[in-house]
Short mmCIF file of C-alpha atoms in Angstrom, two decimals:
data_model
loop_
_atom_site.label_atom_id
_atom_site.label_comp_id
_atom_site.label_asym_id
_atom_site.label_seq_id
_atom_site.Cartn_x
_atom_site.Cartn_y
_atom_site.Cartn_z
CA MET W 698 -20.39 -17.90 -8.79
CA VAL W 699 -19.86 -14.78 -9.91
CA ARG W 700 -22.01 -12.67 -12.84
CA VAL W 701 -20.23 -10.33 -15.08
CA LEU W 702 -22.17 -7.44 -16.42
CA GLY W 703 -20.90 -6.28 -19.70
CA ALA W 704 -19.35 -2.81 -19.79
CA VAL W 705 -21.65 0.16 -20.35
CA GLY W 706 -20.43 2.95 -23.06
CA LEU W 707 -19.05 5.91 -21.99
CA GLY W 708 -21.55 8.50 -20.69
CA THR W 709 -21.48 12.39 -21.58
CA ALA W 710 -22.87 13.20 -18.17
CA ALA W 711 -20.68 15.44 -16.21
CA LEU W 712 -19.46 15.09 -12.36
CA ALA W 713 -21.74 16.61 -9.93
CA CYS W 714 -18.79 19.17 -8.81
CA GLY W 715 -18.35 20.58 -12.38
CA GLY W 716 -16.52 19.03 -15.95
CA GLY W 717 -15.77 16.00 -16.99
CA PRO W 718 -13.46 13.26 -15.13
CA ARG W 719 -9.60 14.74 -15.29
CA PRO W 720 -7.24 12.61 -17.20
CA VAL W 721 -5.06 10.30 -15.26
CA SER W 722 -1.66 11.33 -15.12
CA SER W 723 0.99 9.01 -17.18
CA VAL W 724 2.85 6.99 -14.12
CA SER W 725 4.59 3.77 -13.52
CA ALA W 726 2.77 1.22 -11.97
CA PRO W 727 2.92 0.89 -7.92
CA ALA W 728 5.10 -1.25 -6.21
CA ALA W 729 4.06 -4.80 -5.94
CA THR W 730 5.95 -6.07 -2.79
CA PRO W 731 6.90 -3.78 0.16
CA THR W 732 8.46 -5.60 3.20
CA ALA W 733 5.58 -4.20 5.23
CA ILE W 734 2.79 -1.84 6.36
CA GLY W 735 2.43 1.08 8.49
CA VAL W 736 -0.72 2.56 9.60
CA ALA W 737 -1.11 5.83 11.21
CA THR W 738 -4.10 7.89 12.57
CA PHE W 739 -5.00 11.46 12.36
CA ALA W 740 -8.10 13.77 12.47
CA VAL W 741 -10.58 15.24 9.64
CA THR W 742 -12.57 18.35 10.03
CA VAL W 743 -15.40 18.37 7.87
CA ASP W 744 -17.13 21.32 9.46
CA PRO W 745 -16.90 23.22 13.04
CA SER W 746 -19.15 20.96 14.18
CA ARG W 747 -17.82 17.38 12.53
CA THR W 748 -14.46 16.13 13.01
CA LEU W 749 -13.89 12.44 12.51
CA THR W 750 -10.77 9.97 13.17
CA ALA W 751 -9.00 8.91 9.93
CA ALA W 752 -6.45 5.97 9.47
CA VAL W 753 -3.93 5.63 6.81
CA TRP W 754 -2.20 2.27 5.41
CA TYR W 755 0.82 2.48 3.46
CA PRO W 756 3.68 0.23 2.24
CA THR W 757 7.02 0.68 4.07
CA ALA W 758 10.47 -0.71 4.84
CA ASP W 759 9.96 -0.78 8.22
CA ALA W 760 9.26 -4.63 9.22
CA THR W 761 7.93 -3.36 12.62
CA SER W 762 5.55 -1.53 11.60
CA PRO W 763 1.82 -2.59 13.08
CA THR W 764 -0.95 -3.62 11.50
CA VAL W 765 -4.57 -2.80 12.41
CA ARG W 766 -7.61 -5.37 12.35
CA TYR W 767 -11.28 -4.78 12.58
CA LEU W 768 -11.12 -6.02 16.31
CA ASP W 769 -9.20 -3.01 17.18
CA VAL W 770 -12.04 -0.66 17.50
CA ILE W 771 -12.72 -1.85 20.81
CA PRO W 772 -12.98 1.10 22.83
CA GLY W 773 -9.64 1.23 24.94
CA GLN W 774 -7.36 -0.39 22.10
CA ALA W 775 -5.70 2.35 20.32
CA HIS W 776 -4.04 2.72 17.18
CA ALA W 777 -0.17 2.93 16.81
CA ASP W 778 1.41 4.84 14.53
CA ALA W 779 4.40 3.98 12.20
CA PRO W 780 7.35 5.42 11.08
CA ALA W 781 8.88 5.39 7.76
CA LEU W 782 6.74 7.23 5.48
CA ALA W 783 9.58 8.63 3.01
CA GLY W 784 9.16 7.31 -0.15
CA PRO W 785 7.48 7.86 -3.70
CA ARG W 786 4.09 9.13 -4.51
CA LEU W 787 1.42 6.37 -4.38
CA PRO W 788 -2.09 6.33 -5.76
CA VAL W 789 -4.65 7.07 -3.26
CA VAL W 790 -7.79 4.59 -2.16
CA MET W 791 -10.54 6.00 0.27
CA MET W 792 -12.44 3.54 1.97
CA SER W 793 -16.03 4.21 3.35
CA HIS W 794 -17.31 1.89 5.65
CA GLY W 795 -20.97 0.28 5.92
CA TRP W 796 -23.84 1.86 8.00
CA GLY W 797 -22.71 1.75 11.73
CA GLY W 798 -19.21 0.42 10.97
CA LYS W 799 -15.69 1.74 11.36
CA LYS W 800 -12.88 2.72 9.51
CA GLU W 801 -11.25 -0.68 9.88
CA HIS W 802 -14.67 -2.31 8.48
CA ALA W 803 -12.16 -3.64 5.72
CA ALA W 804 -8.96 -3.69 7.02
CA TYR W 805 -8.21 -6.81 5.45
CA LEU W 806 -8.52 -4.98 1.84
CA ALA W 807 -6.27 -1.97 3.43
CA GLU W 808 -3.82 -3.90 4.10
CA ARG W 809 -3.81 -5.74 0.88
CA LEU W 810 -3.93 -2.74 -0.96
CA ALA W 811 -0.88 -1.09 0.70
CA ALA W 812 1.10 -4.25 0.51
CA ALA W 813 -0.04 -3.72 -3.41
CA GLY W 814 1.76 0.03 -3.38
CA TYR W 815 -1.16 1.95 -2.78
CA LEU W 816 -1.95 4.69 0.26
CA VAL W 817 -5.29 3.81 1.87
CA ALA W 818 -7.11 6.16 3.60
CA ALA W 819 -10.42 5.60 5.49
CA VAL W 820 -12.70 7.87 8.30
CA ASP W 821 -14.95 6.96 11.02
CA HIS W 822 -18.02 8.91 9.64
CA GLY W 823 -19.60 8.84 13.10
CA VAL W 824 -22.72 7.90 14.20
CA ASP W 825 -24.89 6.98 11.09
CA SER W 826 -28.58 8.47 11.31
CA GLN W 827 -31.13 9.78 8.63
CA ALA W 828 -29.61 13.26 9.84
CA THR W 829 -26.07 12.60 8.97
CA ALA W 830 -26.42 9.84 6.05
CA PHE W 831 -26.32 12.23 3.55
CA LEU W 832 -22.99 13.94 4.85
CA ARG W 833 -20.97 11.09 4.15
CA PRO W 834 -19.95 12.22 0.61
CA ARG W 835 -18.23 15.49 2.17
CA ASP W 836 -16.51 13.45 4.38
CA LEU W 837 -14.51 11.81 1.78
CA SER W 838 -13.86 15.22 0.35
CA ALA W 839 -12.67 16.67 3.51
CA LEU W 840 -10.47 13.45 3.99
CA LEU W 841 -8.90 14.26 0.43
CA ASP W 842 -8.35 18.07 1.79
CA ALA W 843 -6.32 16.92 4.69
CA LEU W 844 -4.18 14.44 2.70
CA ALA W 845 -3.30 17.28 0.70
CA ASP W 846 -2.04 19.38 3.58
CA PRO W 847 1.19 18.54 5.26
CA ALA W 848 -0.21 20.21 8.52
CA LYS W 849 -3.18 18.15 8.97
CA VAL W 850 -1.94 14.54 8.39
CA PRO W 851 1.15 12.43 9.97
CA ALA W 852 4.44 13.37 9.15
CA GLY W 853 5.05 12.46 5.44
CA VAL W 854 1.57 11.46 4.59
CA ALA W 855 0.73 14.05 1.99
CA ALA W 856 4.07 13.78 0.26
CA ARG W 857 3.00 10.13 -0.58
CA ALA W 858 -0.39 10.92 -1.44
CA ASP W 859 -0.76 11.07 -5.19
CA LEU W 860 -4.13 13.12 -5.83
CA GLU W 861 -3.80 12.85 -9.29
CA ARG W 862 -4.66 9.24 -8.94
CA VAL W 863 -7.76 8.72 -6.27
CA ALA W 864 -9.86 5.85 -6.17
CA VAL W 865 -12.89 5.48 -3.65
CA TYR W 866 -13.98 1.86 -2.08
CA GLY W 867 -17.00 1.27 -0.06
CA HIS W 868 -19.28 -1.01 1.25
CA SER W 869 -23.22 -1.25 1.91
CA PHE W 870 -23.80 2.47 2.42
CA GLY W 871 -20.32 2.91 2.14
CA GLY W 872 -20.98 2.17 -1.41
CA PHE W 873 -23.52 4.71 -1.65
CA THR W 874 -21.02 7.01 -0.12
CA ALA W 875 -18.25 6.02 -2.96
CA LEU W 876 -20.95 6.75 -5.85
CA ALA W 877 -21.88 9.65 -4.62
CA VAL W 878 -18.50 10.99 -4.00
CA GLY W 879 -17.87 9.75 -7.45
CA GLY W 880 -20.64 11.85 -9.22
CA ALA W 881 -23.82 10.07 -8.74
CA ALA W 882 -26.60 12.78 -7.97
CA PHE W 883 -29.36 11.60 -5.42
CA GLY W 884 -32.76 13.08 -4.75
CA PRO W 885 -36.57 12.37 -5.51
CA ASN W 886 -37.04 10.31 -8.60
CA PRO W 887 -39.37 7.77 -10.11
CA GLN W 888 -37.42 4.41 -9.20
CA TRP W 889 -37.49 5.66 -5.16
CA ASP W 890 -41.18 6.09 -5.83
CA ALA W 891 -41.55 2.82 -7.40
CA HIS W 892 -40.08 0.97 -4.85
CA CYS W 893 -41.57 2.41 -1.70
CA ALA W 894 -45.45 1.98 -3.57
CA THR W 895 -44.87 -1.71 -3.01
CA GLY W 896 -45.54 -1.48 0.80
CA GLU W 897 -42.50 -3.81 1.68
CA PRO W 898 -40.76 -2.22 4.85
CA ALA W 899 -37.57 -0.71 3.71
CA LEU W 900 -35.02 1.50 5.48
CA ASP W 901 -35.09 4.14 2.56
CA CYS W 902 -39.00 4.41 2.45
CA PRO W 903 -41.13 6.23 2.52
CA ALA W 904 -39.73 8.39 -0.64
CA PRO W 905 -39.68 11.91 -0.37
CA PRO W 906 -42.55 13.38 -2.64
CA ALA W 907 -41.52 16.09 -5.23
CA GLY W 908 -39.88 19.10 -4.03
CA ALA W 909 -39.54 17.60 -0.05
CA MET W 910 -35.73 17.85 -0.79
CA PRO W 911 -33.50 18.81 -3.71
CA THR W 912 -31.32 16.56 -5.87
CA LEU W 913 -28.11 16.59 -4.11
CA GLU W 914 -24.36 16.37 -6.34
CA MET W 915 -21.71 15.83 -4.07
CA GLY W 916 -19.28 14.64 -6.77
CA ASP W 917 -15.90 15.29 -6.05
CA PRO W 918 -13.48 16.01 -9.55
CA ARG W 919 -10.79 14.30 -7.86
CA VAL W 920 -12.05 11.01 -7.88
CA ASP W 921 -11.07 8.84 -10.95
CA LEU W 922 -12.34 5.53 -10.12
CA VAL W 923 -15.33 4.20 -8.06
CA MET W 924 -15.44 0.58 -6.47
CA ALA W 925 -18.04 -0.76 -4.21
CA ALA W 926 -19.16 -4.02 -2.71
CA ALA W 927 -22.98 -4.73 -2.23
CA PRO W 928 -23.60 -0.71 -2.36
CA ALA W 929 -26.63 0.26 -1.17
CA GLY W 930 -28.97 3.11 -2.57
CA TYR W 931 -30.19 2.57 -5.92
CA PHE W 932 -33.46 3.49 -5.15
CA ILE W 933 -32.05 6.89 -3.70
CA PHE W 934 -30.28 7.65 -6.95
CA GLY W 935 -32.32 6.50 -9.34
CA ASP W 936 -31.30 5.83 -12.73
CA ALA W 937 -30.77 9.28 -13.75
CA GLY W 938 -28.54 10.12 -10.74
CA LEU W 939 -26.55 6.94 -11.31
CA GLY W 940 -25.79 8.23 -15.20
CA LYS W 941 -24.14 11.36 -14.20
CA VAL W 942 -21.08 8.76 -13.06
CA ALA W 943 -18.69 9.75 -15.64
CA VAL W 944 -15.71 7.88 -14.25
CA PRO W 945 -15.09 4.06 -14.47
CA SER W 946 -16.62 1.42 -11.77
CA LEU W 947 -16.29 -1.62 -10.45
CA ILE W 948 -19.37 -3.39 -8.46
CA ILE W 949 -19.00 -6.48 -6.68
CA ALA W 950 -21.85 -7.88 -5.17
CA ALA W 951 -23.24 -10.87 -3.19
CA GLY W 952 -25.79 -13.28 -4.27
CA ASP W 953 -27.00 -14.42 -1.35
CA ASP W 954 -27.75 -10.87 -0.28
CA ASP W 955 -31.13 -9.96 1.54
CA VAL W 956 -30.34 -6.22 2.09
CA VAL W 957 -29.09 -5.19 -1.68
CA PRO W 958 -30.73 -8.03 -3.43
CA PHE W 959 -28.93 -8.51 -7.02
CA ALA W 960 -31.76 -8.25 -9.34
CA GLN W 961 -33.65 -5.86 -7.95
CA GLN W 962 -30.99 -3.42 -6.49
CA ILE W 963 -27.32 -4.27 -7.97
CA ALA W 964 -28.56 -5.33 -11.52
CA PRO W 965 -30.62 -2.14 -12.41
CA MET W 966 -27.65 0.20 -10.47
CA ALA W 967 -24.93 -1.28 -12.85
CA ALA W 968 -26.99 -0.57 -16.00
CA ALA W 969 -27.84 2.76 -15.12
CA LEU W 970 -24.04 3.94 -14.09
CA GLY W 971 -22.89 6.37 -16.91
CA ALA W 972 -19.34 5.13 -17.55
CA ARG W 973 -17.62 2.27 -18.16
CA ASN W 974 -18.56 -0.12 -15.42
CA LEU W 975 -17.72 -3.95 -14.70
CA THR W 976 -20.15 -5.63 -11.89
CA VAL W 977 -18.76 -9.20 -10.44
CA GLU W 978 -21.35 -11.09 -8.32
CA LEU W 979 -20.04 -13.67 -6.06
CA THR W 980 -23.33 -16.09 -5.65
CA ASP W 981 -22.48 -17.76 -2.28
CA ALA W 982 -21.34 -14.44 -0.63
CA THR W 983 -23.88 -12.62 2.13
CA HIS W 984 -23.84 -9.00 2.56
CA MET W 985 -21.50 -9.17 5.21
CA THR W 986 -18.98 -11.18 3.58
CA PHE W 987 -17.21 -7.81 2.77
CA ALA W 988 -16.37 -6.51 6.19
CA ASP W 989 -13.72 -7.92 8.35
CA MET W 990 -15.96 -10.07 10.48
CA CYS W 991 -14.55 -12.88 11.76
CA PRO W 992 -12.71 -11.81 14.48
CA LEU W 993 -15.73 -9.76 15.98
CA ILE W 994 -17.72 -13.38 15.70
CA ALA W 995 -15.27 -15.39 17.40
CA GLY W 996 -17.32 -17.64 19.91
CA LYS W 997 -20.42 -16.50 18.53
CA ASP W 998 -23.09 -18.47 16.56
CA ASP W 999 -23.49 -16.21 13.71
CA ALA W 1000 -25.65 -17.56 11.03
CA GLU W 1001 -24.51 -15.08 8.05
CA VAL W 1002 -20.79 -15.31 8.15
CA GLY W 1003 -20.19 -18.01 10.82
CA PRO W 1004 -20.06 -21.04 8.39
CA GLN W 1005 -17.81 -18.62 5.89
CA CYS W 1006 -15.59 -18.14 8.83
CA ALA W 1007 -15.09 -21.56 9.97
CA GLY W 1008 -14.63 -22.34 6.08
CA THR W 1009 -17.74 -24.73 6.39
CA GLY W 1010 -20.02 -23.16 3.91
CA PRO W 1011 -20.01 -23.15 0.27
CA LEU W 1012 -17.73 -19.74 0.35
CA ALA W 1013 -14.72 -19.39 2.67
CA MET W 1014 -14.06 -16.08 4.01
CA GLY W 1015 -10.58 -16.12 3.24
CA ALA W 1016 -10.97 -16.98 -0.21
CA ALA W 1017 -14.08 -14.20 -0.75
CA HIS W 1018 -11.70 -11.83 0.95
CA ALA W 1019 -8.49 -12.70 -1.34
CA LEU W 1020 -10.60 -12.30 -4.67
CA VAL W 1021 -12.18 -9.22 -3.52
CA GLY W 1022 -8.56 -8.14 -3.42
CA ASP W 1023 -7.39 -9.60 -6.59
CA LEU W 1024 -10.17 -8.07 -8.28
CA ILE W 1025 -9.69 -4.38 -6.81
CA VAL W 1026 -5.93 -4.58 -7.44
CA ALA W 1027 -6.74 -5.34 -11.15
CA GLU W 1028 -8.81 -2.69 -11.40
CA LEU W 1029 -6.71 -0.23 -10.10
CA ALA W 1030 -3.59 -1.42 -12.08
CA HIS W 1031 -6.11 -1.25 -15.47
CA VAL W 1032 -7.00 2.42 -14.51
CA PHE W 1033 -3.99 3.72 -13.31
CA ALA W 1034 -1.12 2.08 -14.77
CA ASP W 1035 -2.30 0.88 -18.11
CA GLY W 1036 -2.53 -2.64 -17.20
CA PRO W 1037 -5.23 -5.31 -18.34
CA ALA W 1038 -8.63 -5.19 -17.72
CA PRO W 1039 -9.67 -7.26 -15.04
CA GLU W 1040 -10.56 -11.02 -16.03
CA PRO W 1041 -13.00 -12.11 -12.94
CA ALA W 1042 -13.22 -15.86 -14.21
CA ALA W 1043 -9.61 -16.38 -14.22
CA LEU W 1044 -9.11 -14.49 -10.98
CA ALA W 1045 -11.91 -16.58 -9.25
CA ALA W 1046 -10.59 -20.16 -10.51
CA ALA W 1047 -7.00 -19.18 -9.07
CA ARG W 1048 -8.81 -18.59 -5.40
CA ARG W 1049 -11.31 -21.53 -6.25
CA VAL W 1050 -14.30 -19.71 -5.98
CA ALA W 1051 -17.03 -20.84 -8.49
CA ILE W 1052 -18.34 -18.19 -11.14
CA THR W 1053 -20.91 -17.81 -13.48
CA PRO W 1054 -20.43 -14.69 -16.17
CA HIS W 1055 -23.66 -13.01 -16.73
CA ARG W 1056 -24.05 -10.35 -19.73
#
C-alpha cells in the first residue's frame, strides 16, 4: 500500500546557505532511452583530513560499459571506468547511502536514473560515527564542487554535469543527509527533547540540552529537489528545522518500518517541510527495502528482506525497486522538465503494488 500526504503550501523560509531556491532553467527533458550505462570512480576531498571515494553513473552509447552492483563493494573488487562521456549536459542526482552503507547502496536506482538520462553521483561517506554523522552534508557539497571542476573528475564528467539542475536522494541516514543539504537545519529542539523523554532506547538520544550544540545549517543553494526513502532524523531536525526546506521534496516511506515508523516520524516530518511535499508510503515495505540488498543476502536467512528477494512475501523486491524508480523519475521530470506531477496510484497499479492514498 502507499499512503500519500497532500502537498504543503510553499513556505517563505530561505535555504540555510542564504537565499531562496534558485529558478530552474528552462530546458528539454532528459533522454529516455540511452543504449548503455557508464560508471566511473574518482576521489572527493572535503577537507585536508577527509577524502572520500565517489562514483558517477551516466548514459552512454558504449554498449560494453560495465554496471556496478552493491555486491561490488567487497574488498578486492574494483570498479571499472567506462569511456564515452561526450554528450549533452544532464541533470545531476546526488545519492547518499544509509548509516554504515556504501555509495552502491542503491545501485539499482542509480542505473535506472542513468538510463533515464540523468548523471548520478554518489559518495562513500566513510565510517559513520557520532563524530562524523553531521559532516555528511558537507560531503555532498564537496561532491558538487568536484563535478564542476574538470580537474577533479574523470574526463568528460564536468562537461556533462548540469549544476543548474540538481537533485539529491538518500535512504535512511542518507535521507537525513539529503534533507540537511536541501536546507533543513538541525540542533536542540522541543521535538528532540520530547522524543528522548519517553525513555525508549534510541540512537538519537539523549537529546542535547539547550546550548550544548549550535543549530547547524548546511543547506546548499545549488540543490533544487530533495528525495528521501525512509529518512531518519525527524527529531534531530524538529519542526522548525524542517520548515527551512524551501525546495520541493518527495518522501518514500516503508509501512513495516521499525527504524523510522511512519506515524511517529515520517508523517510529522512531511507535515513540517517548508515547501511542496509529496509523501508516499509503501505499506508492505521494510526499512531496507530501498537498498540493493538481495545480492548481499544470497544464501542467507534474512527475515527482513529475504521474502522480498525471494518473491514469497507480500511485496517483491523487484516490484518495490521498480516503483521507487518510477516515482523518482516522474518527480524529476516534473521539477526539471515541466512534466506532470507523479501519480502514485497509477504508478503503483502498473507495478501491481497495492496502494492506499492518505491525505
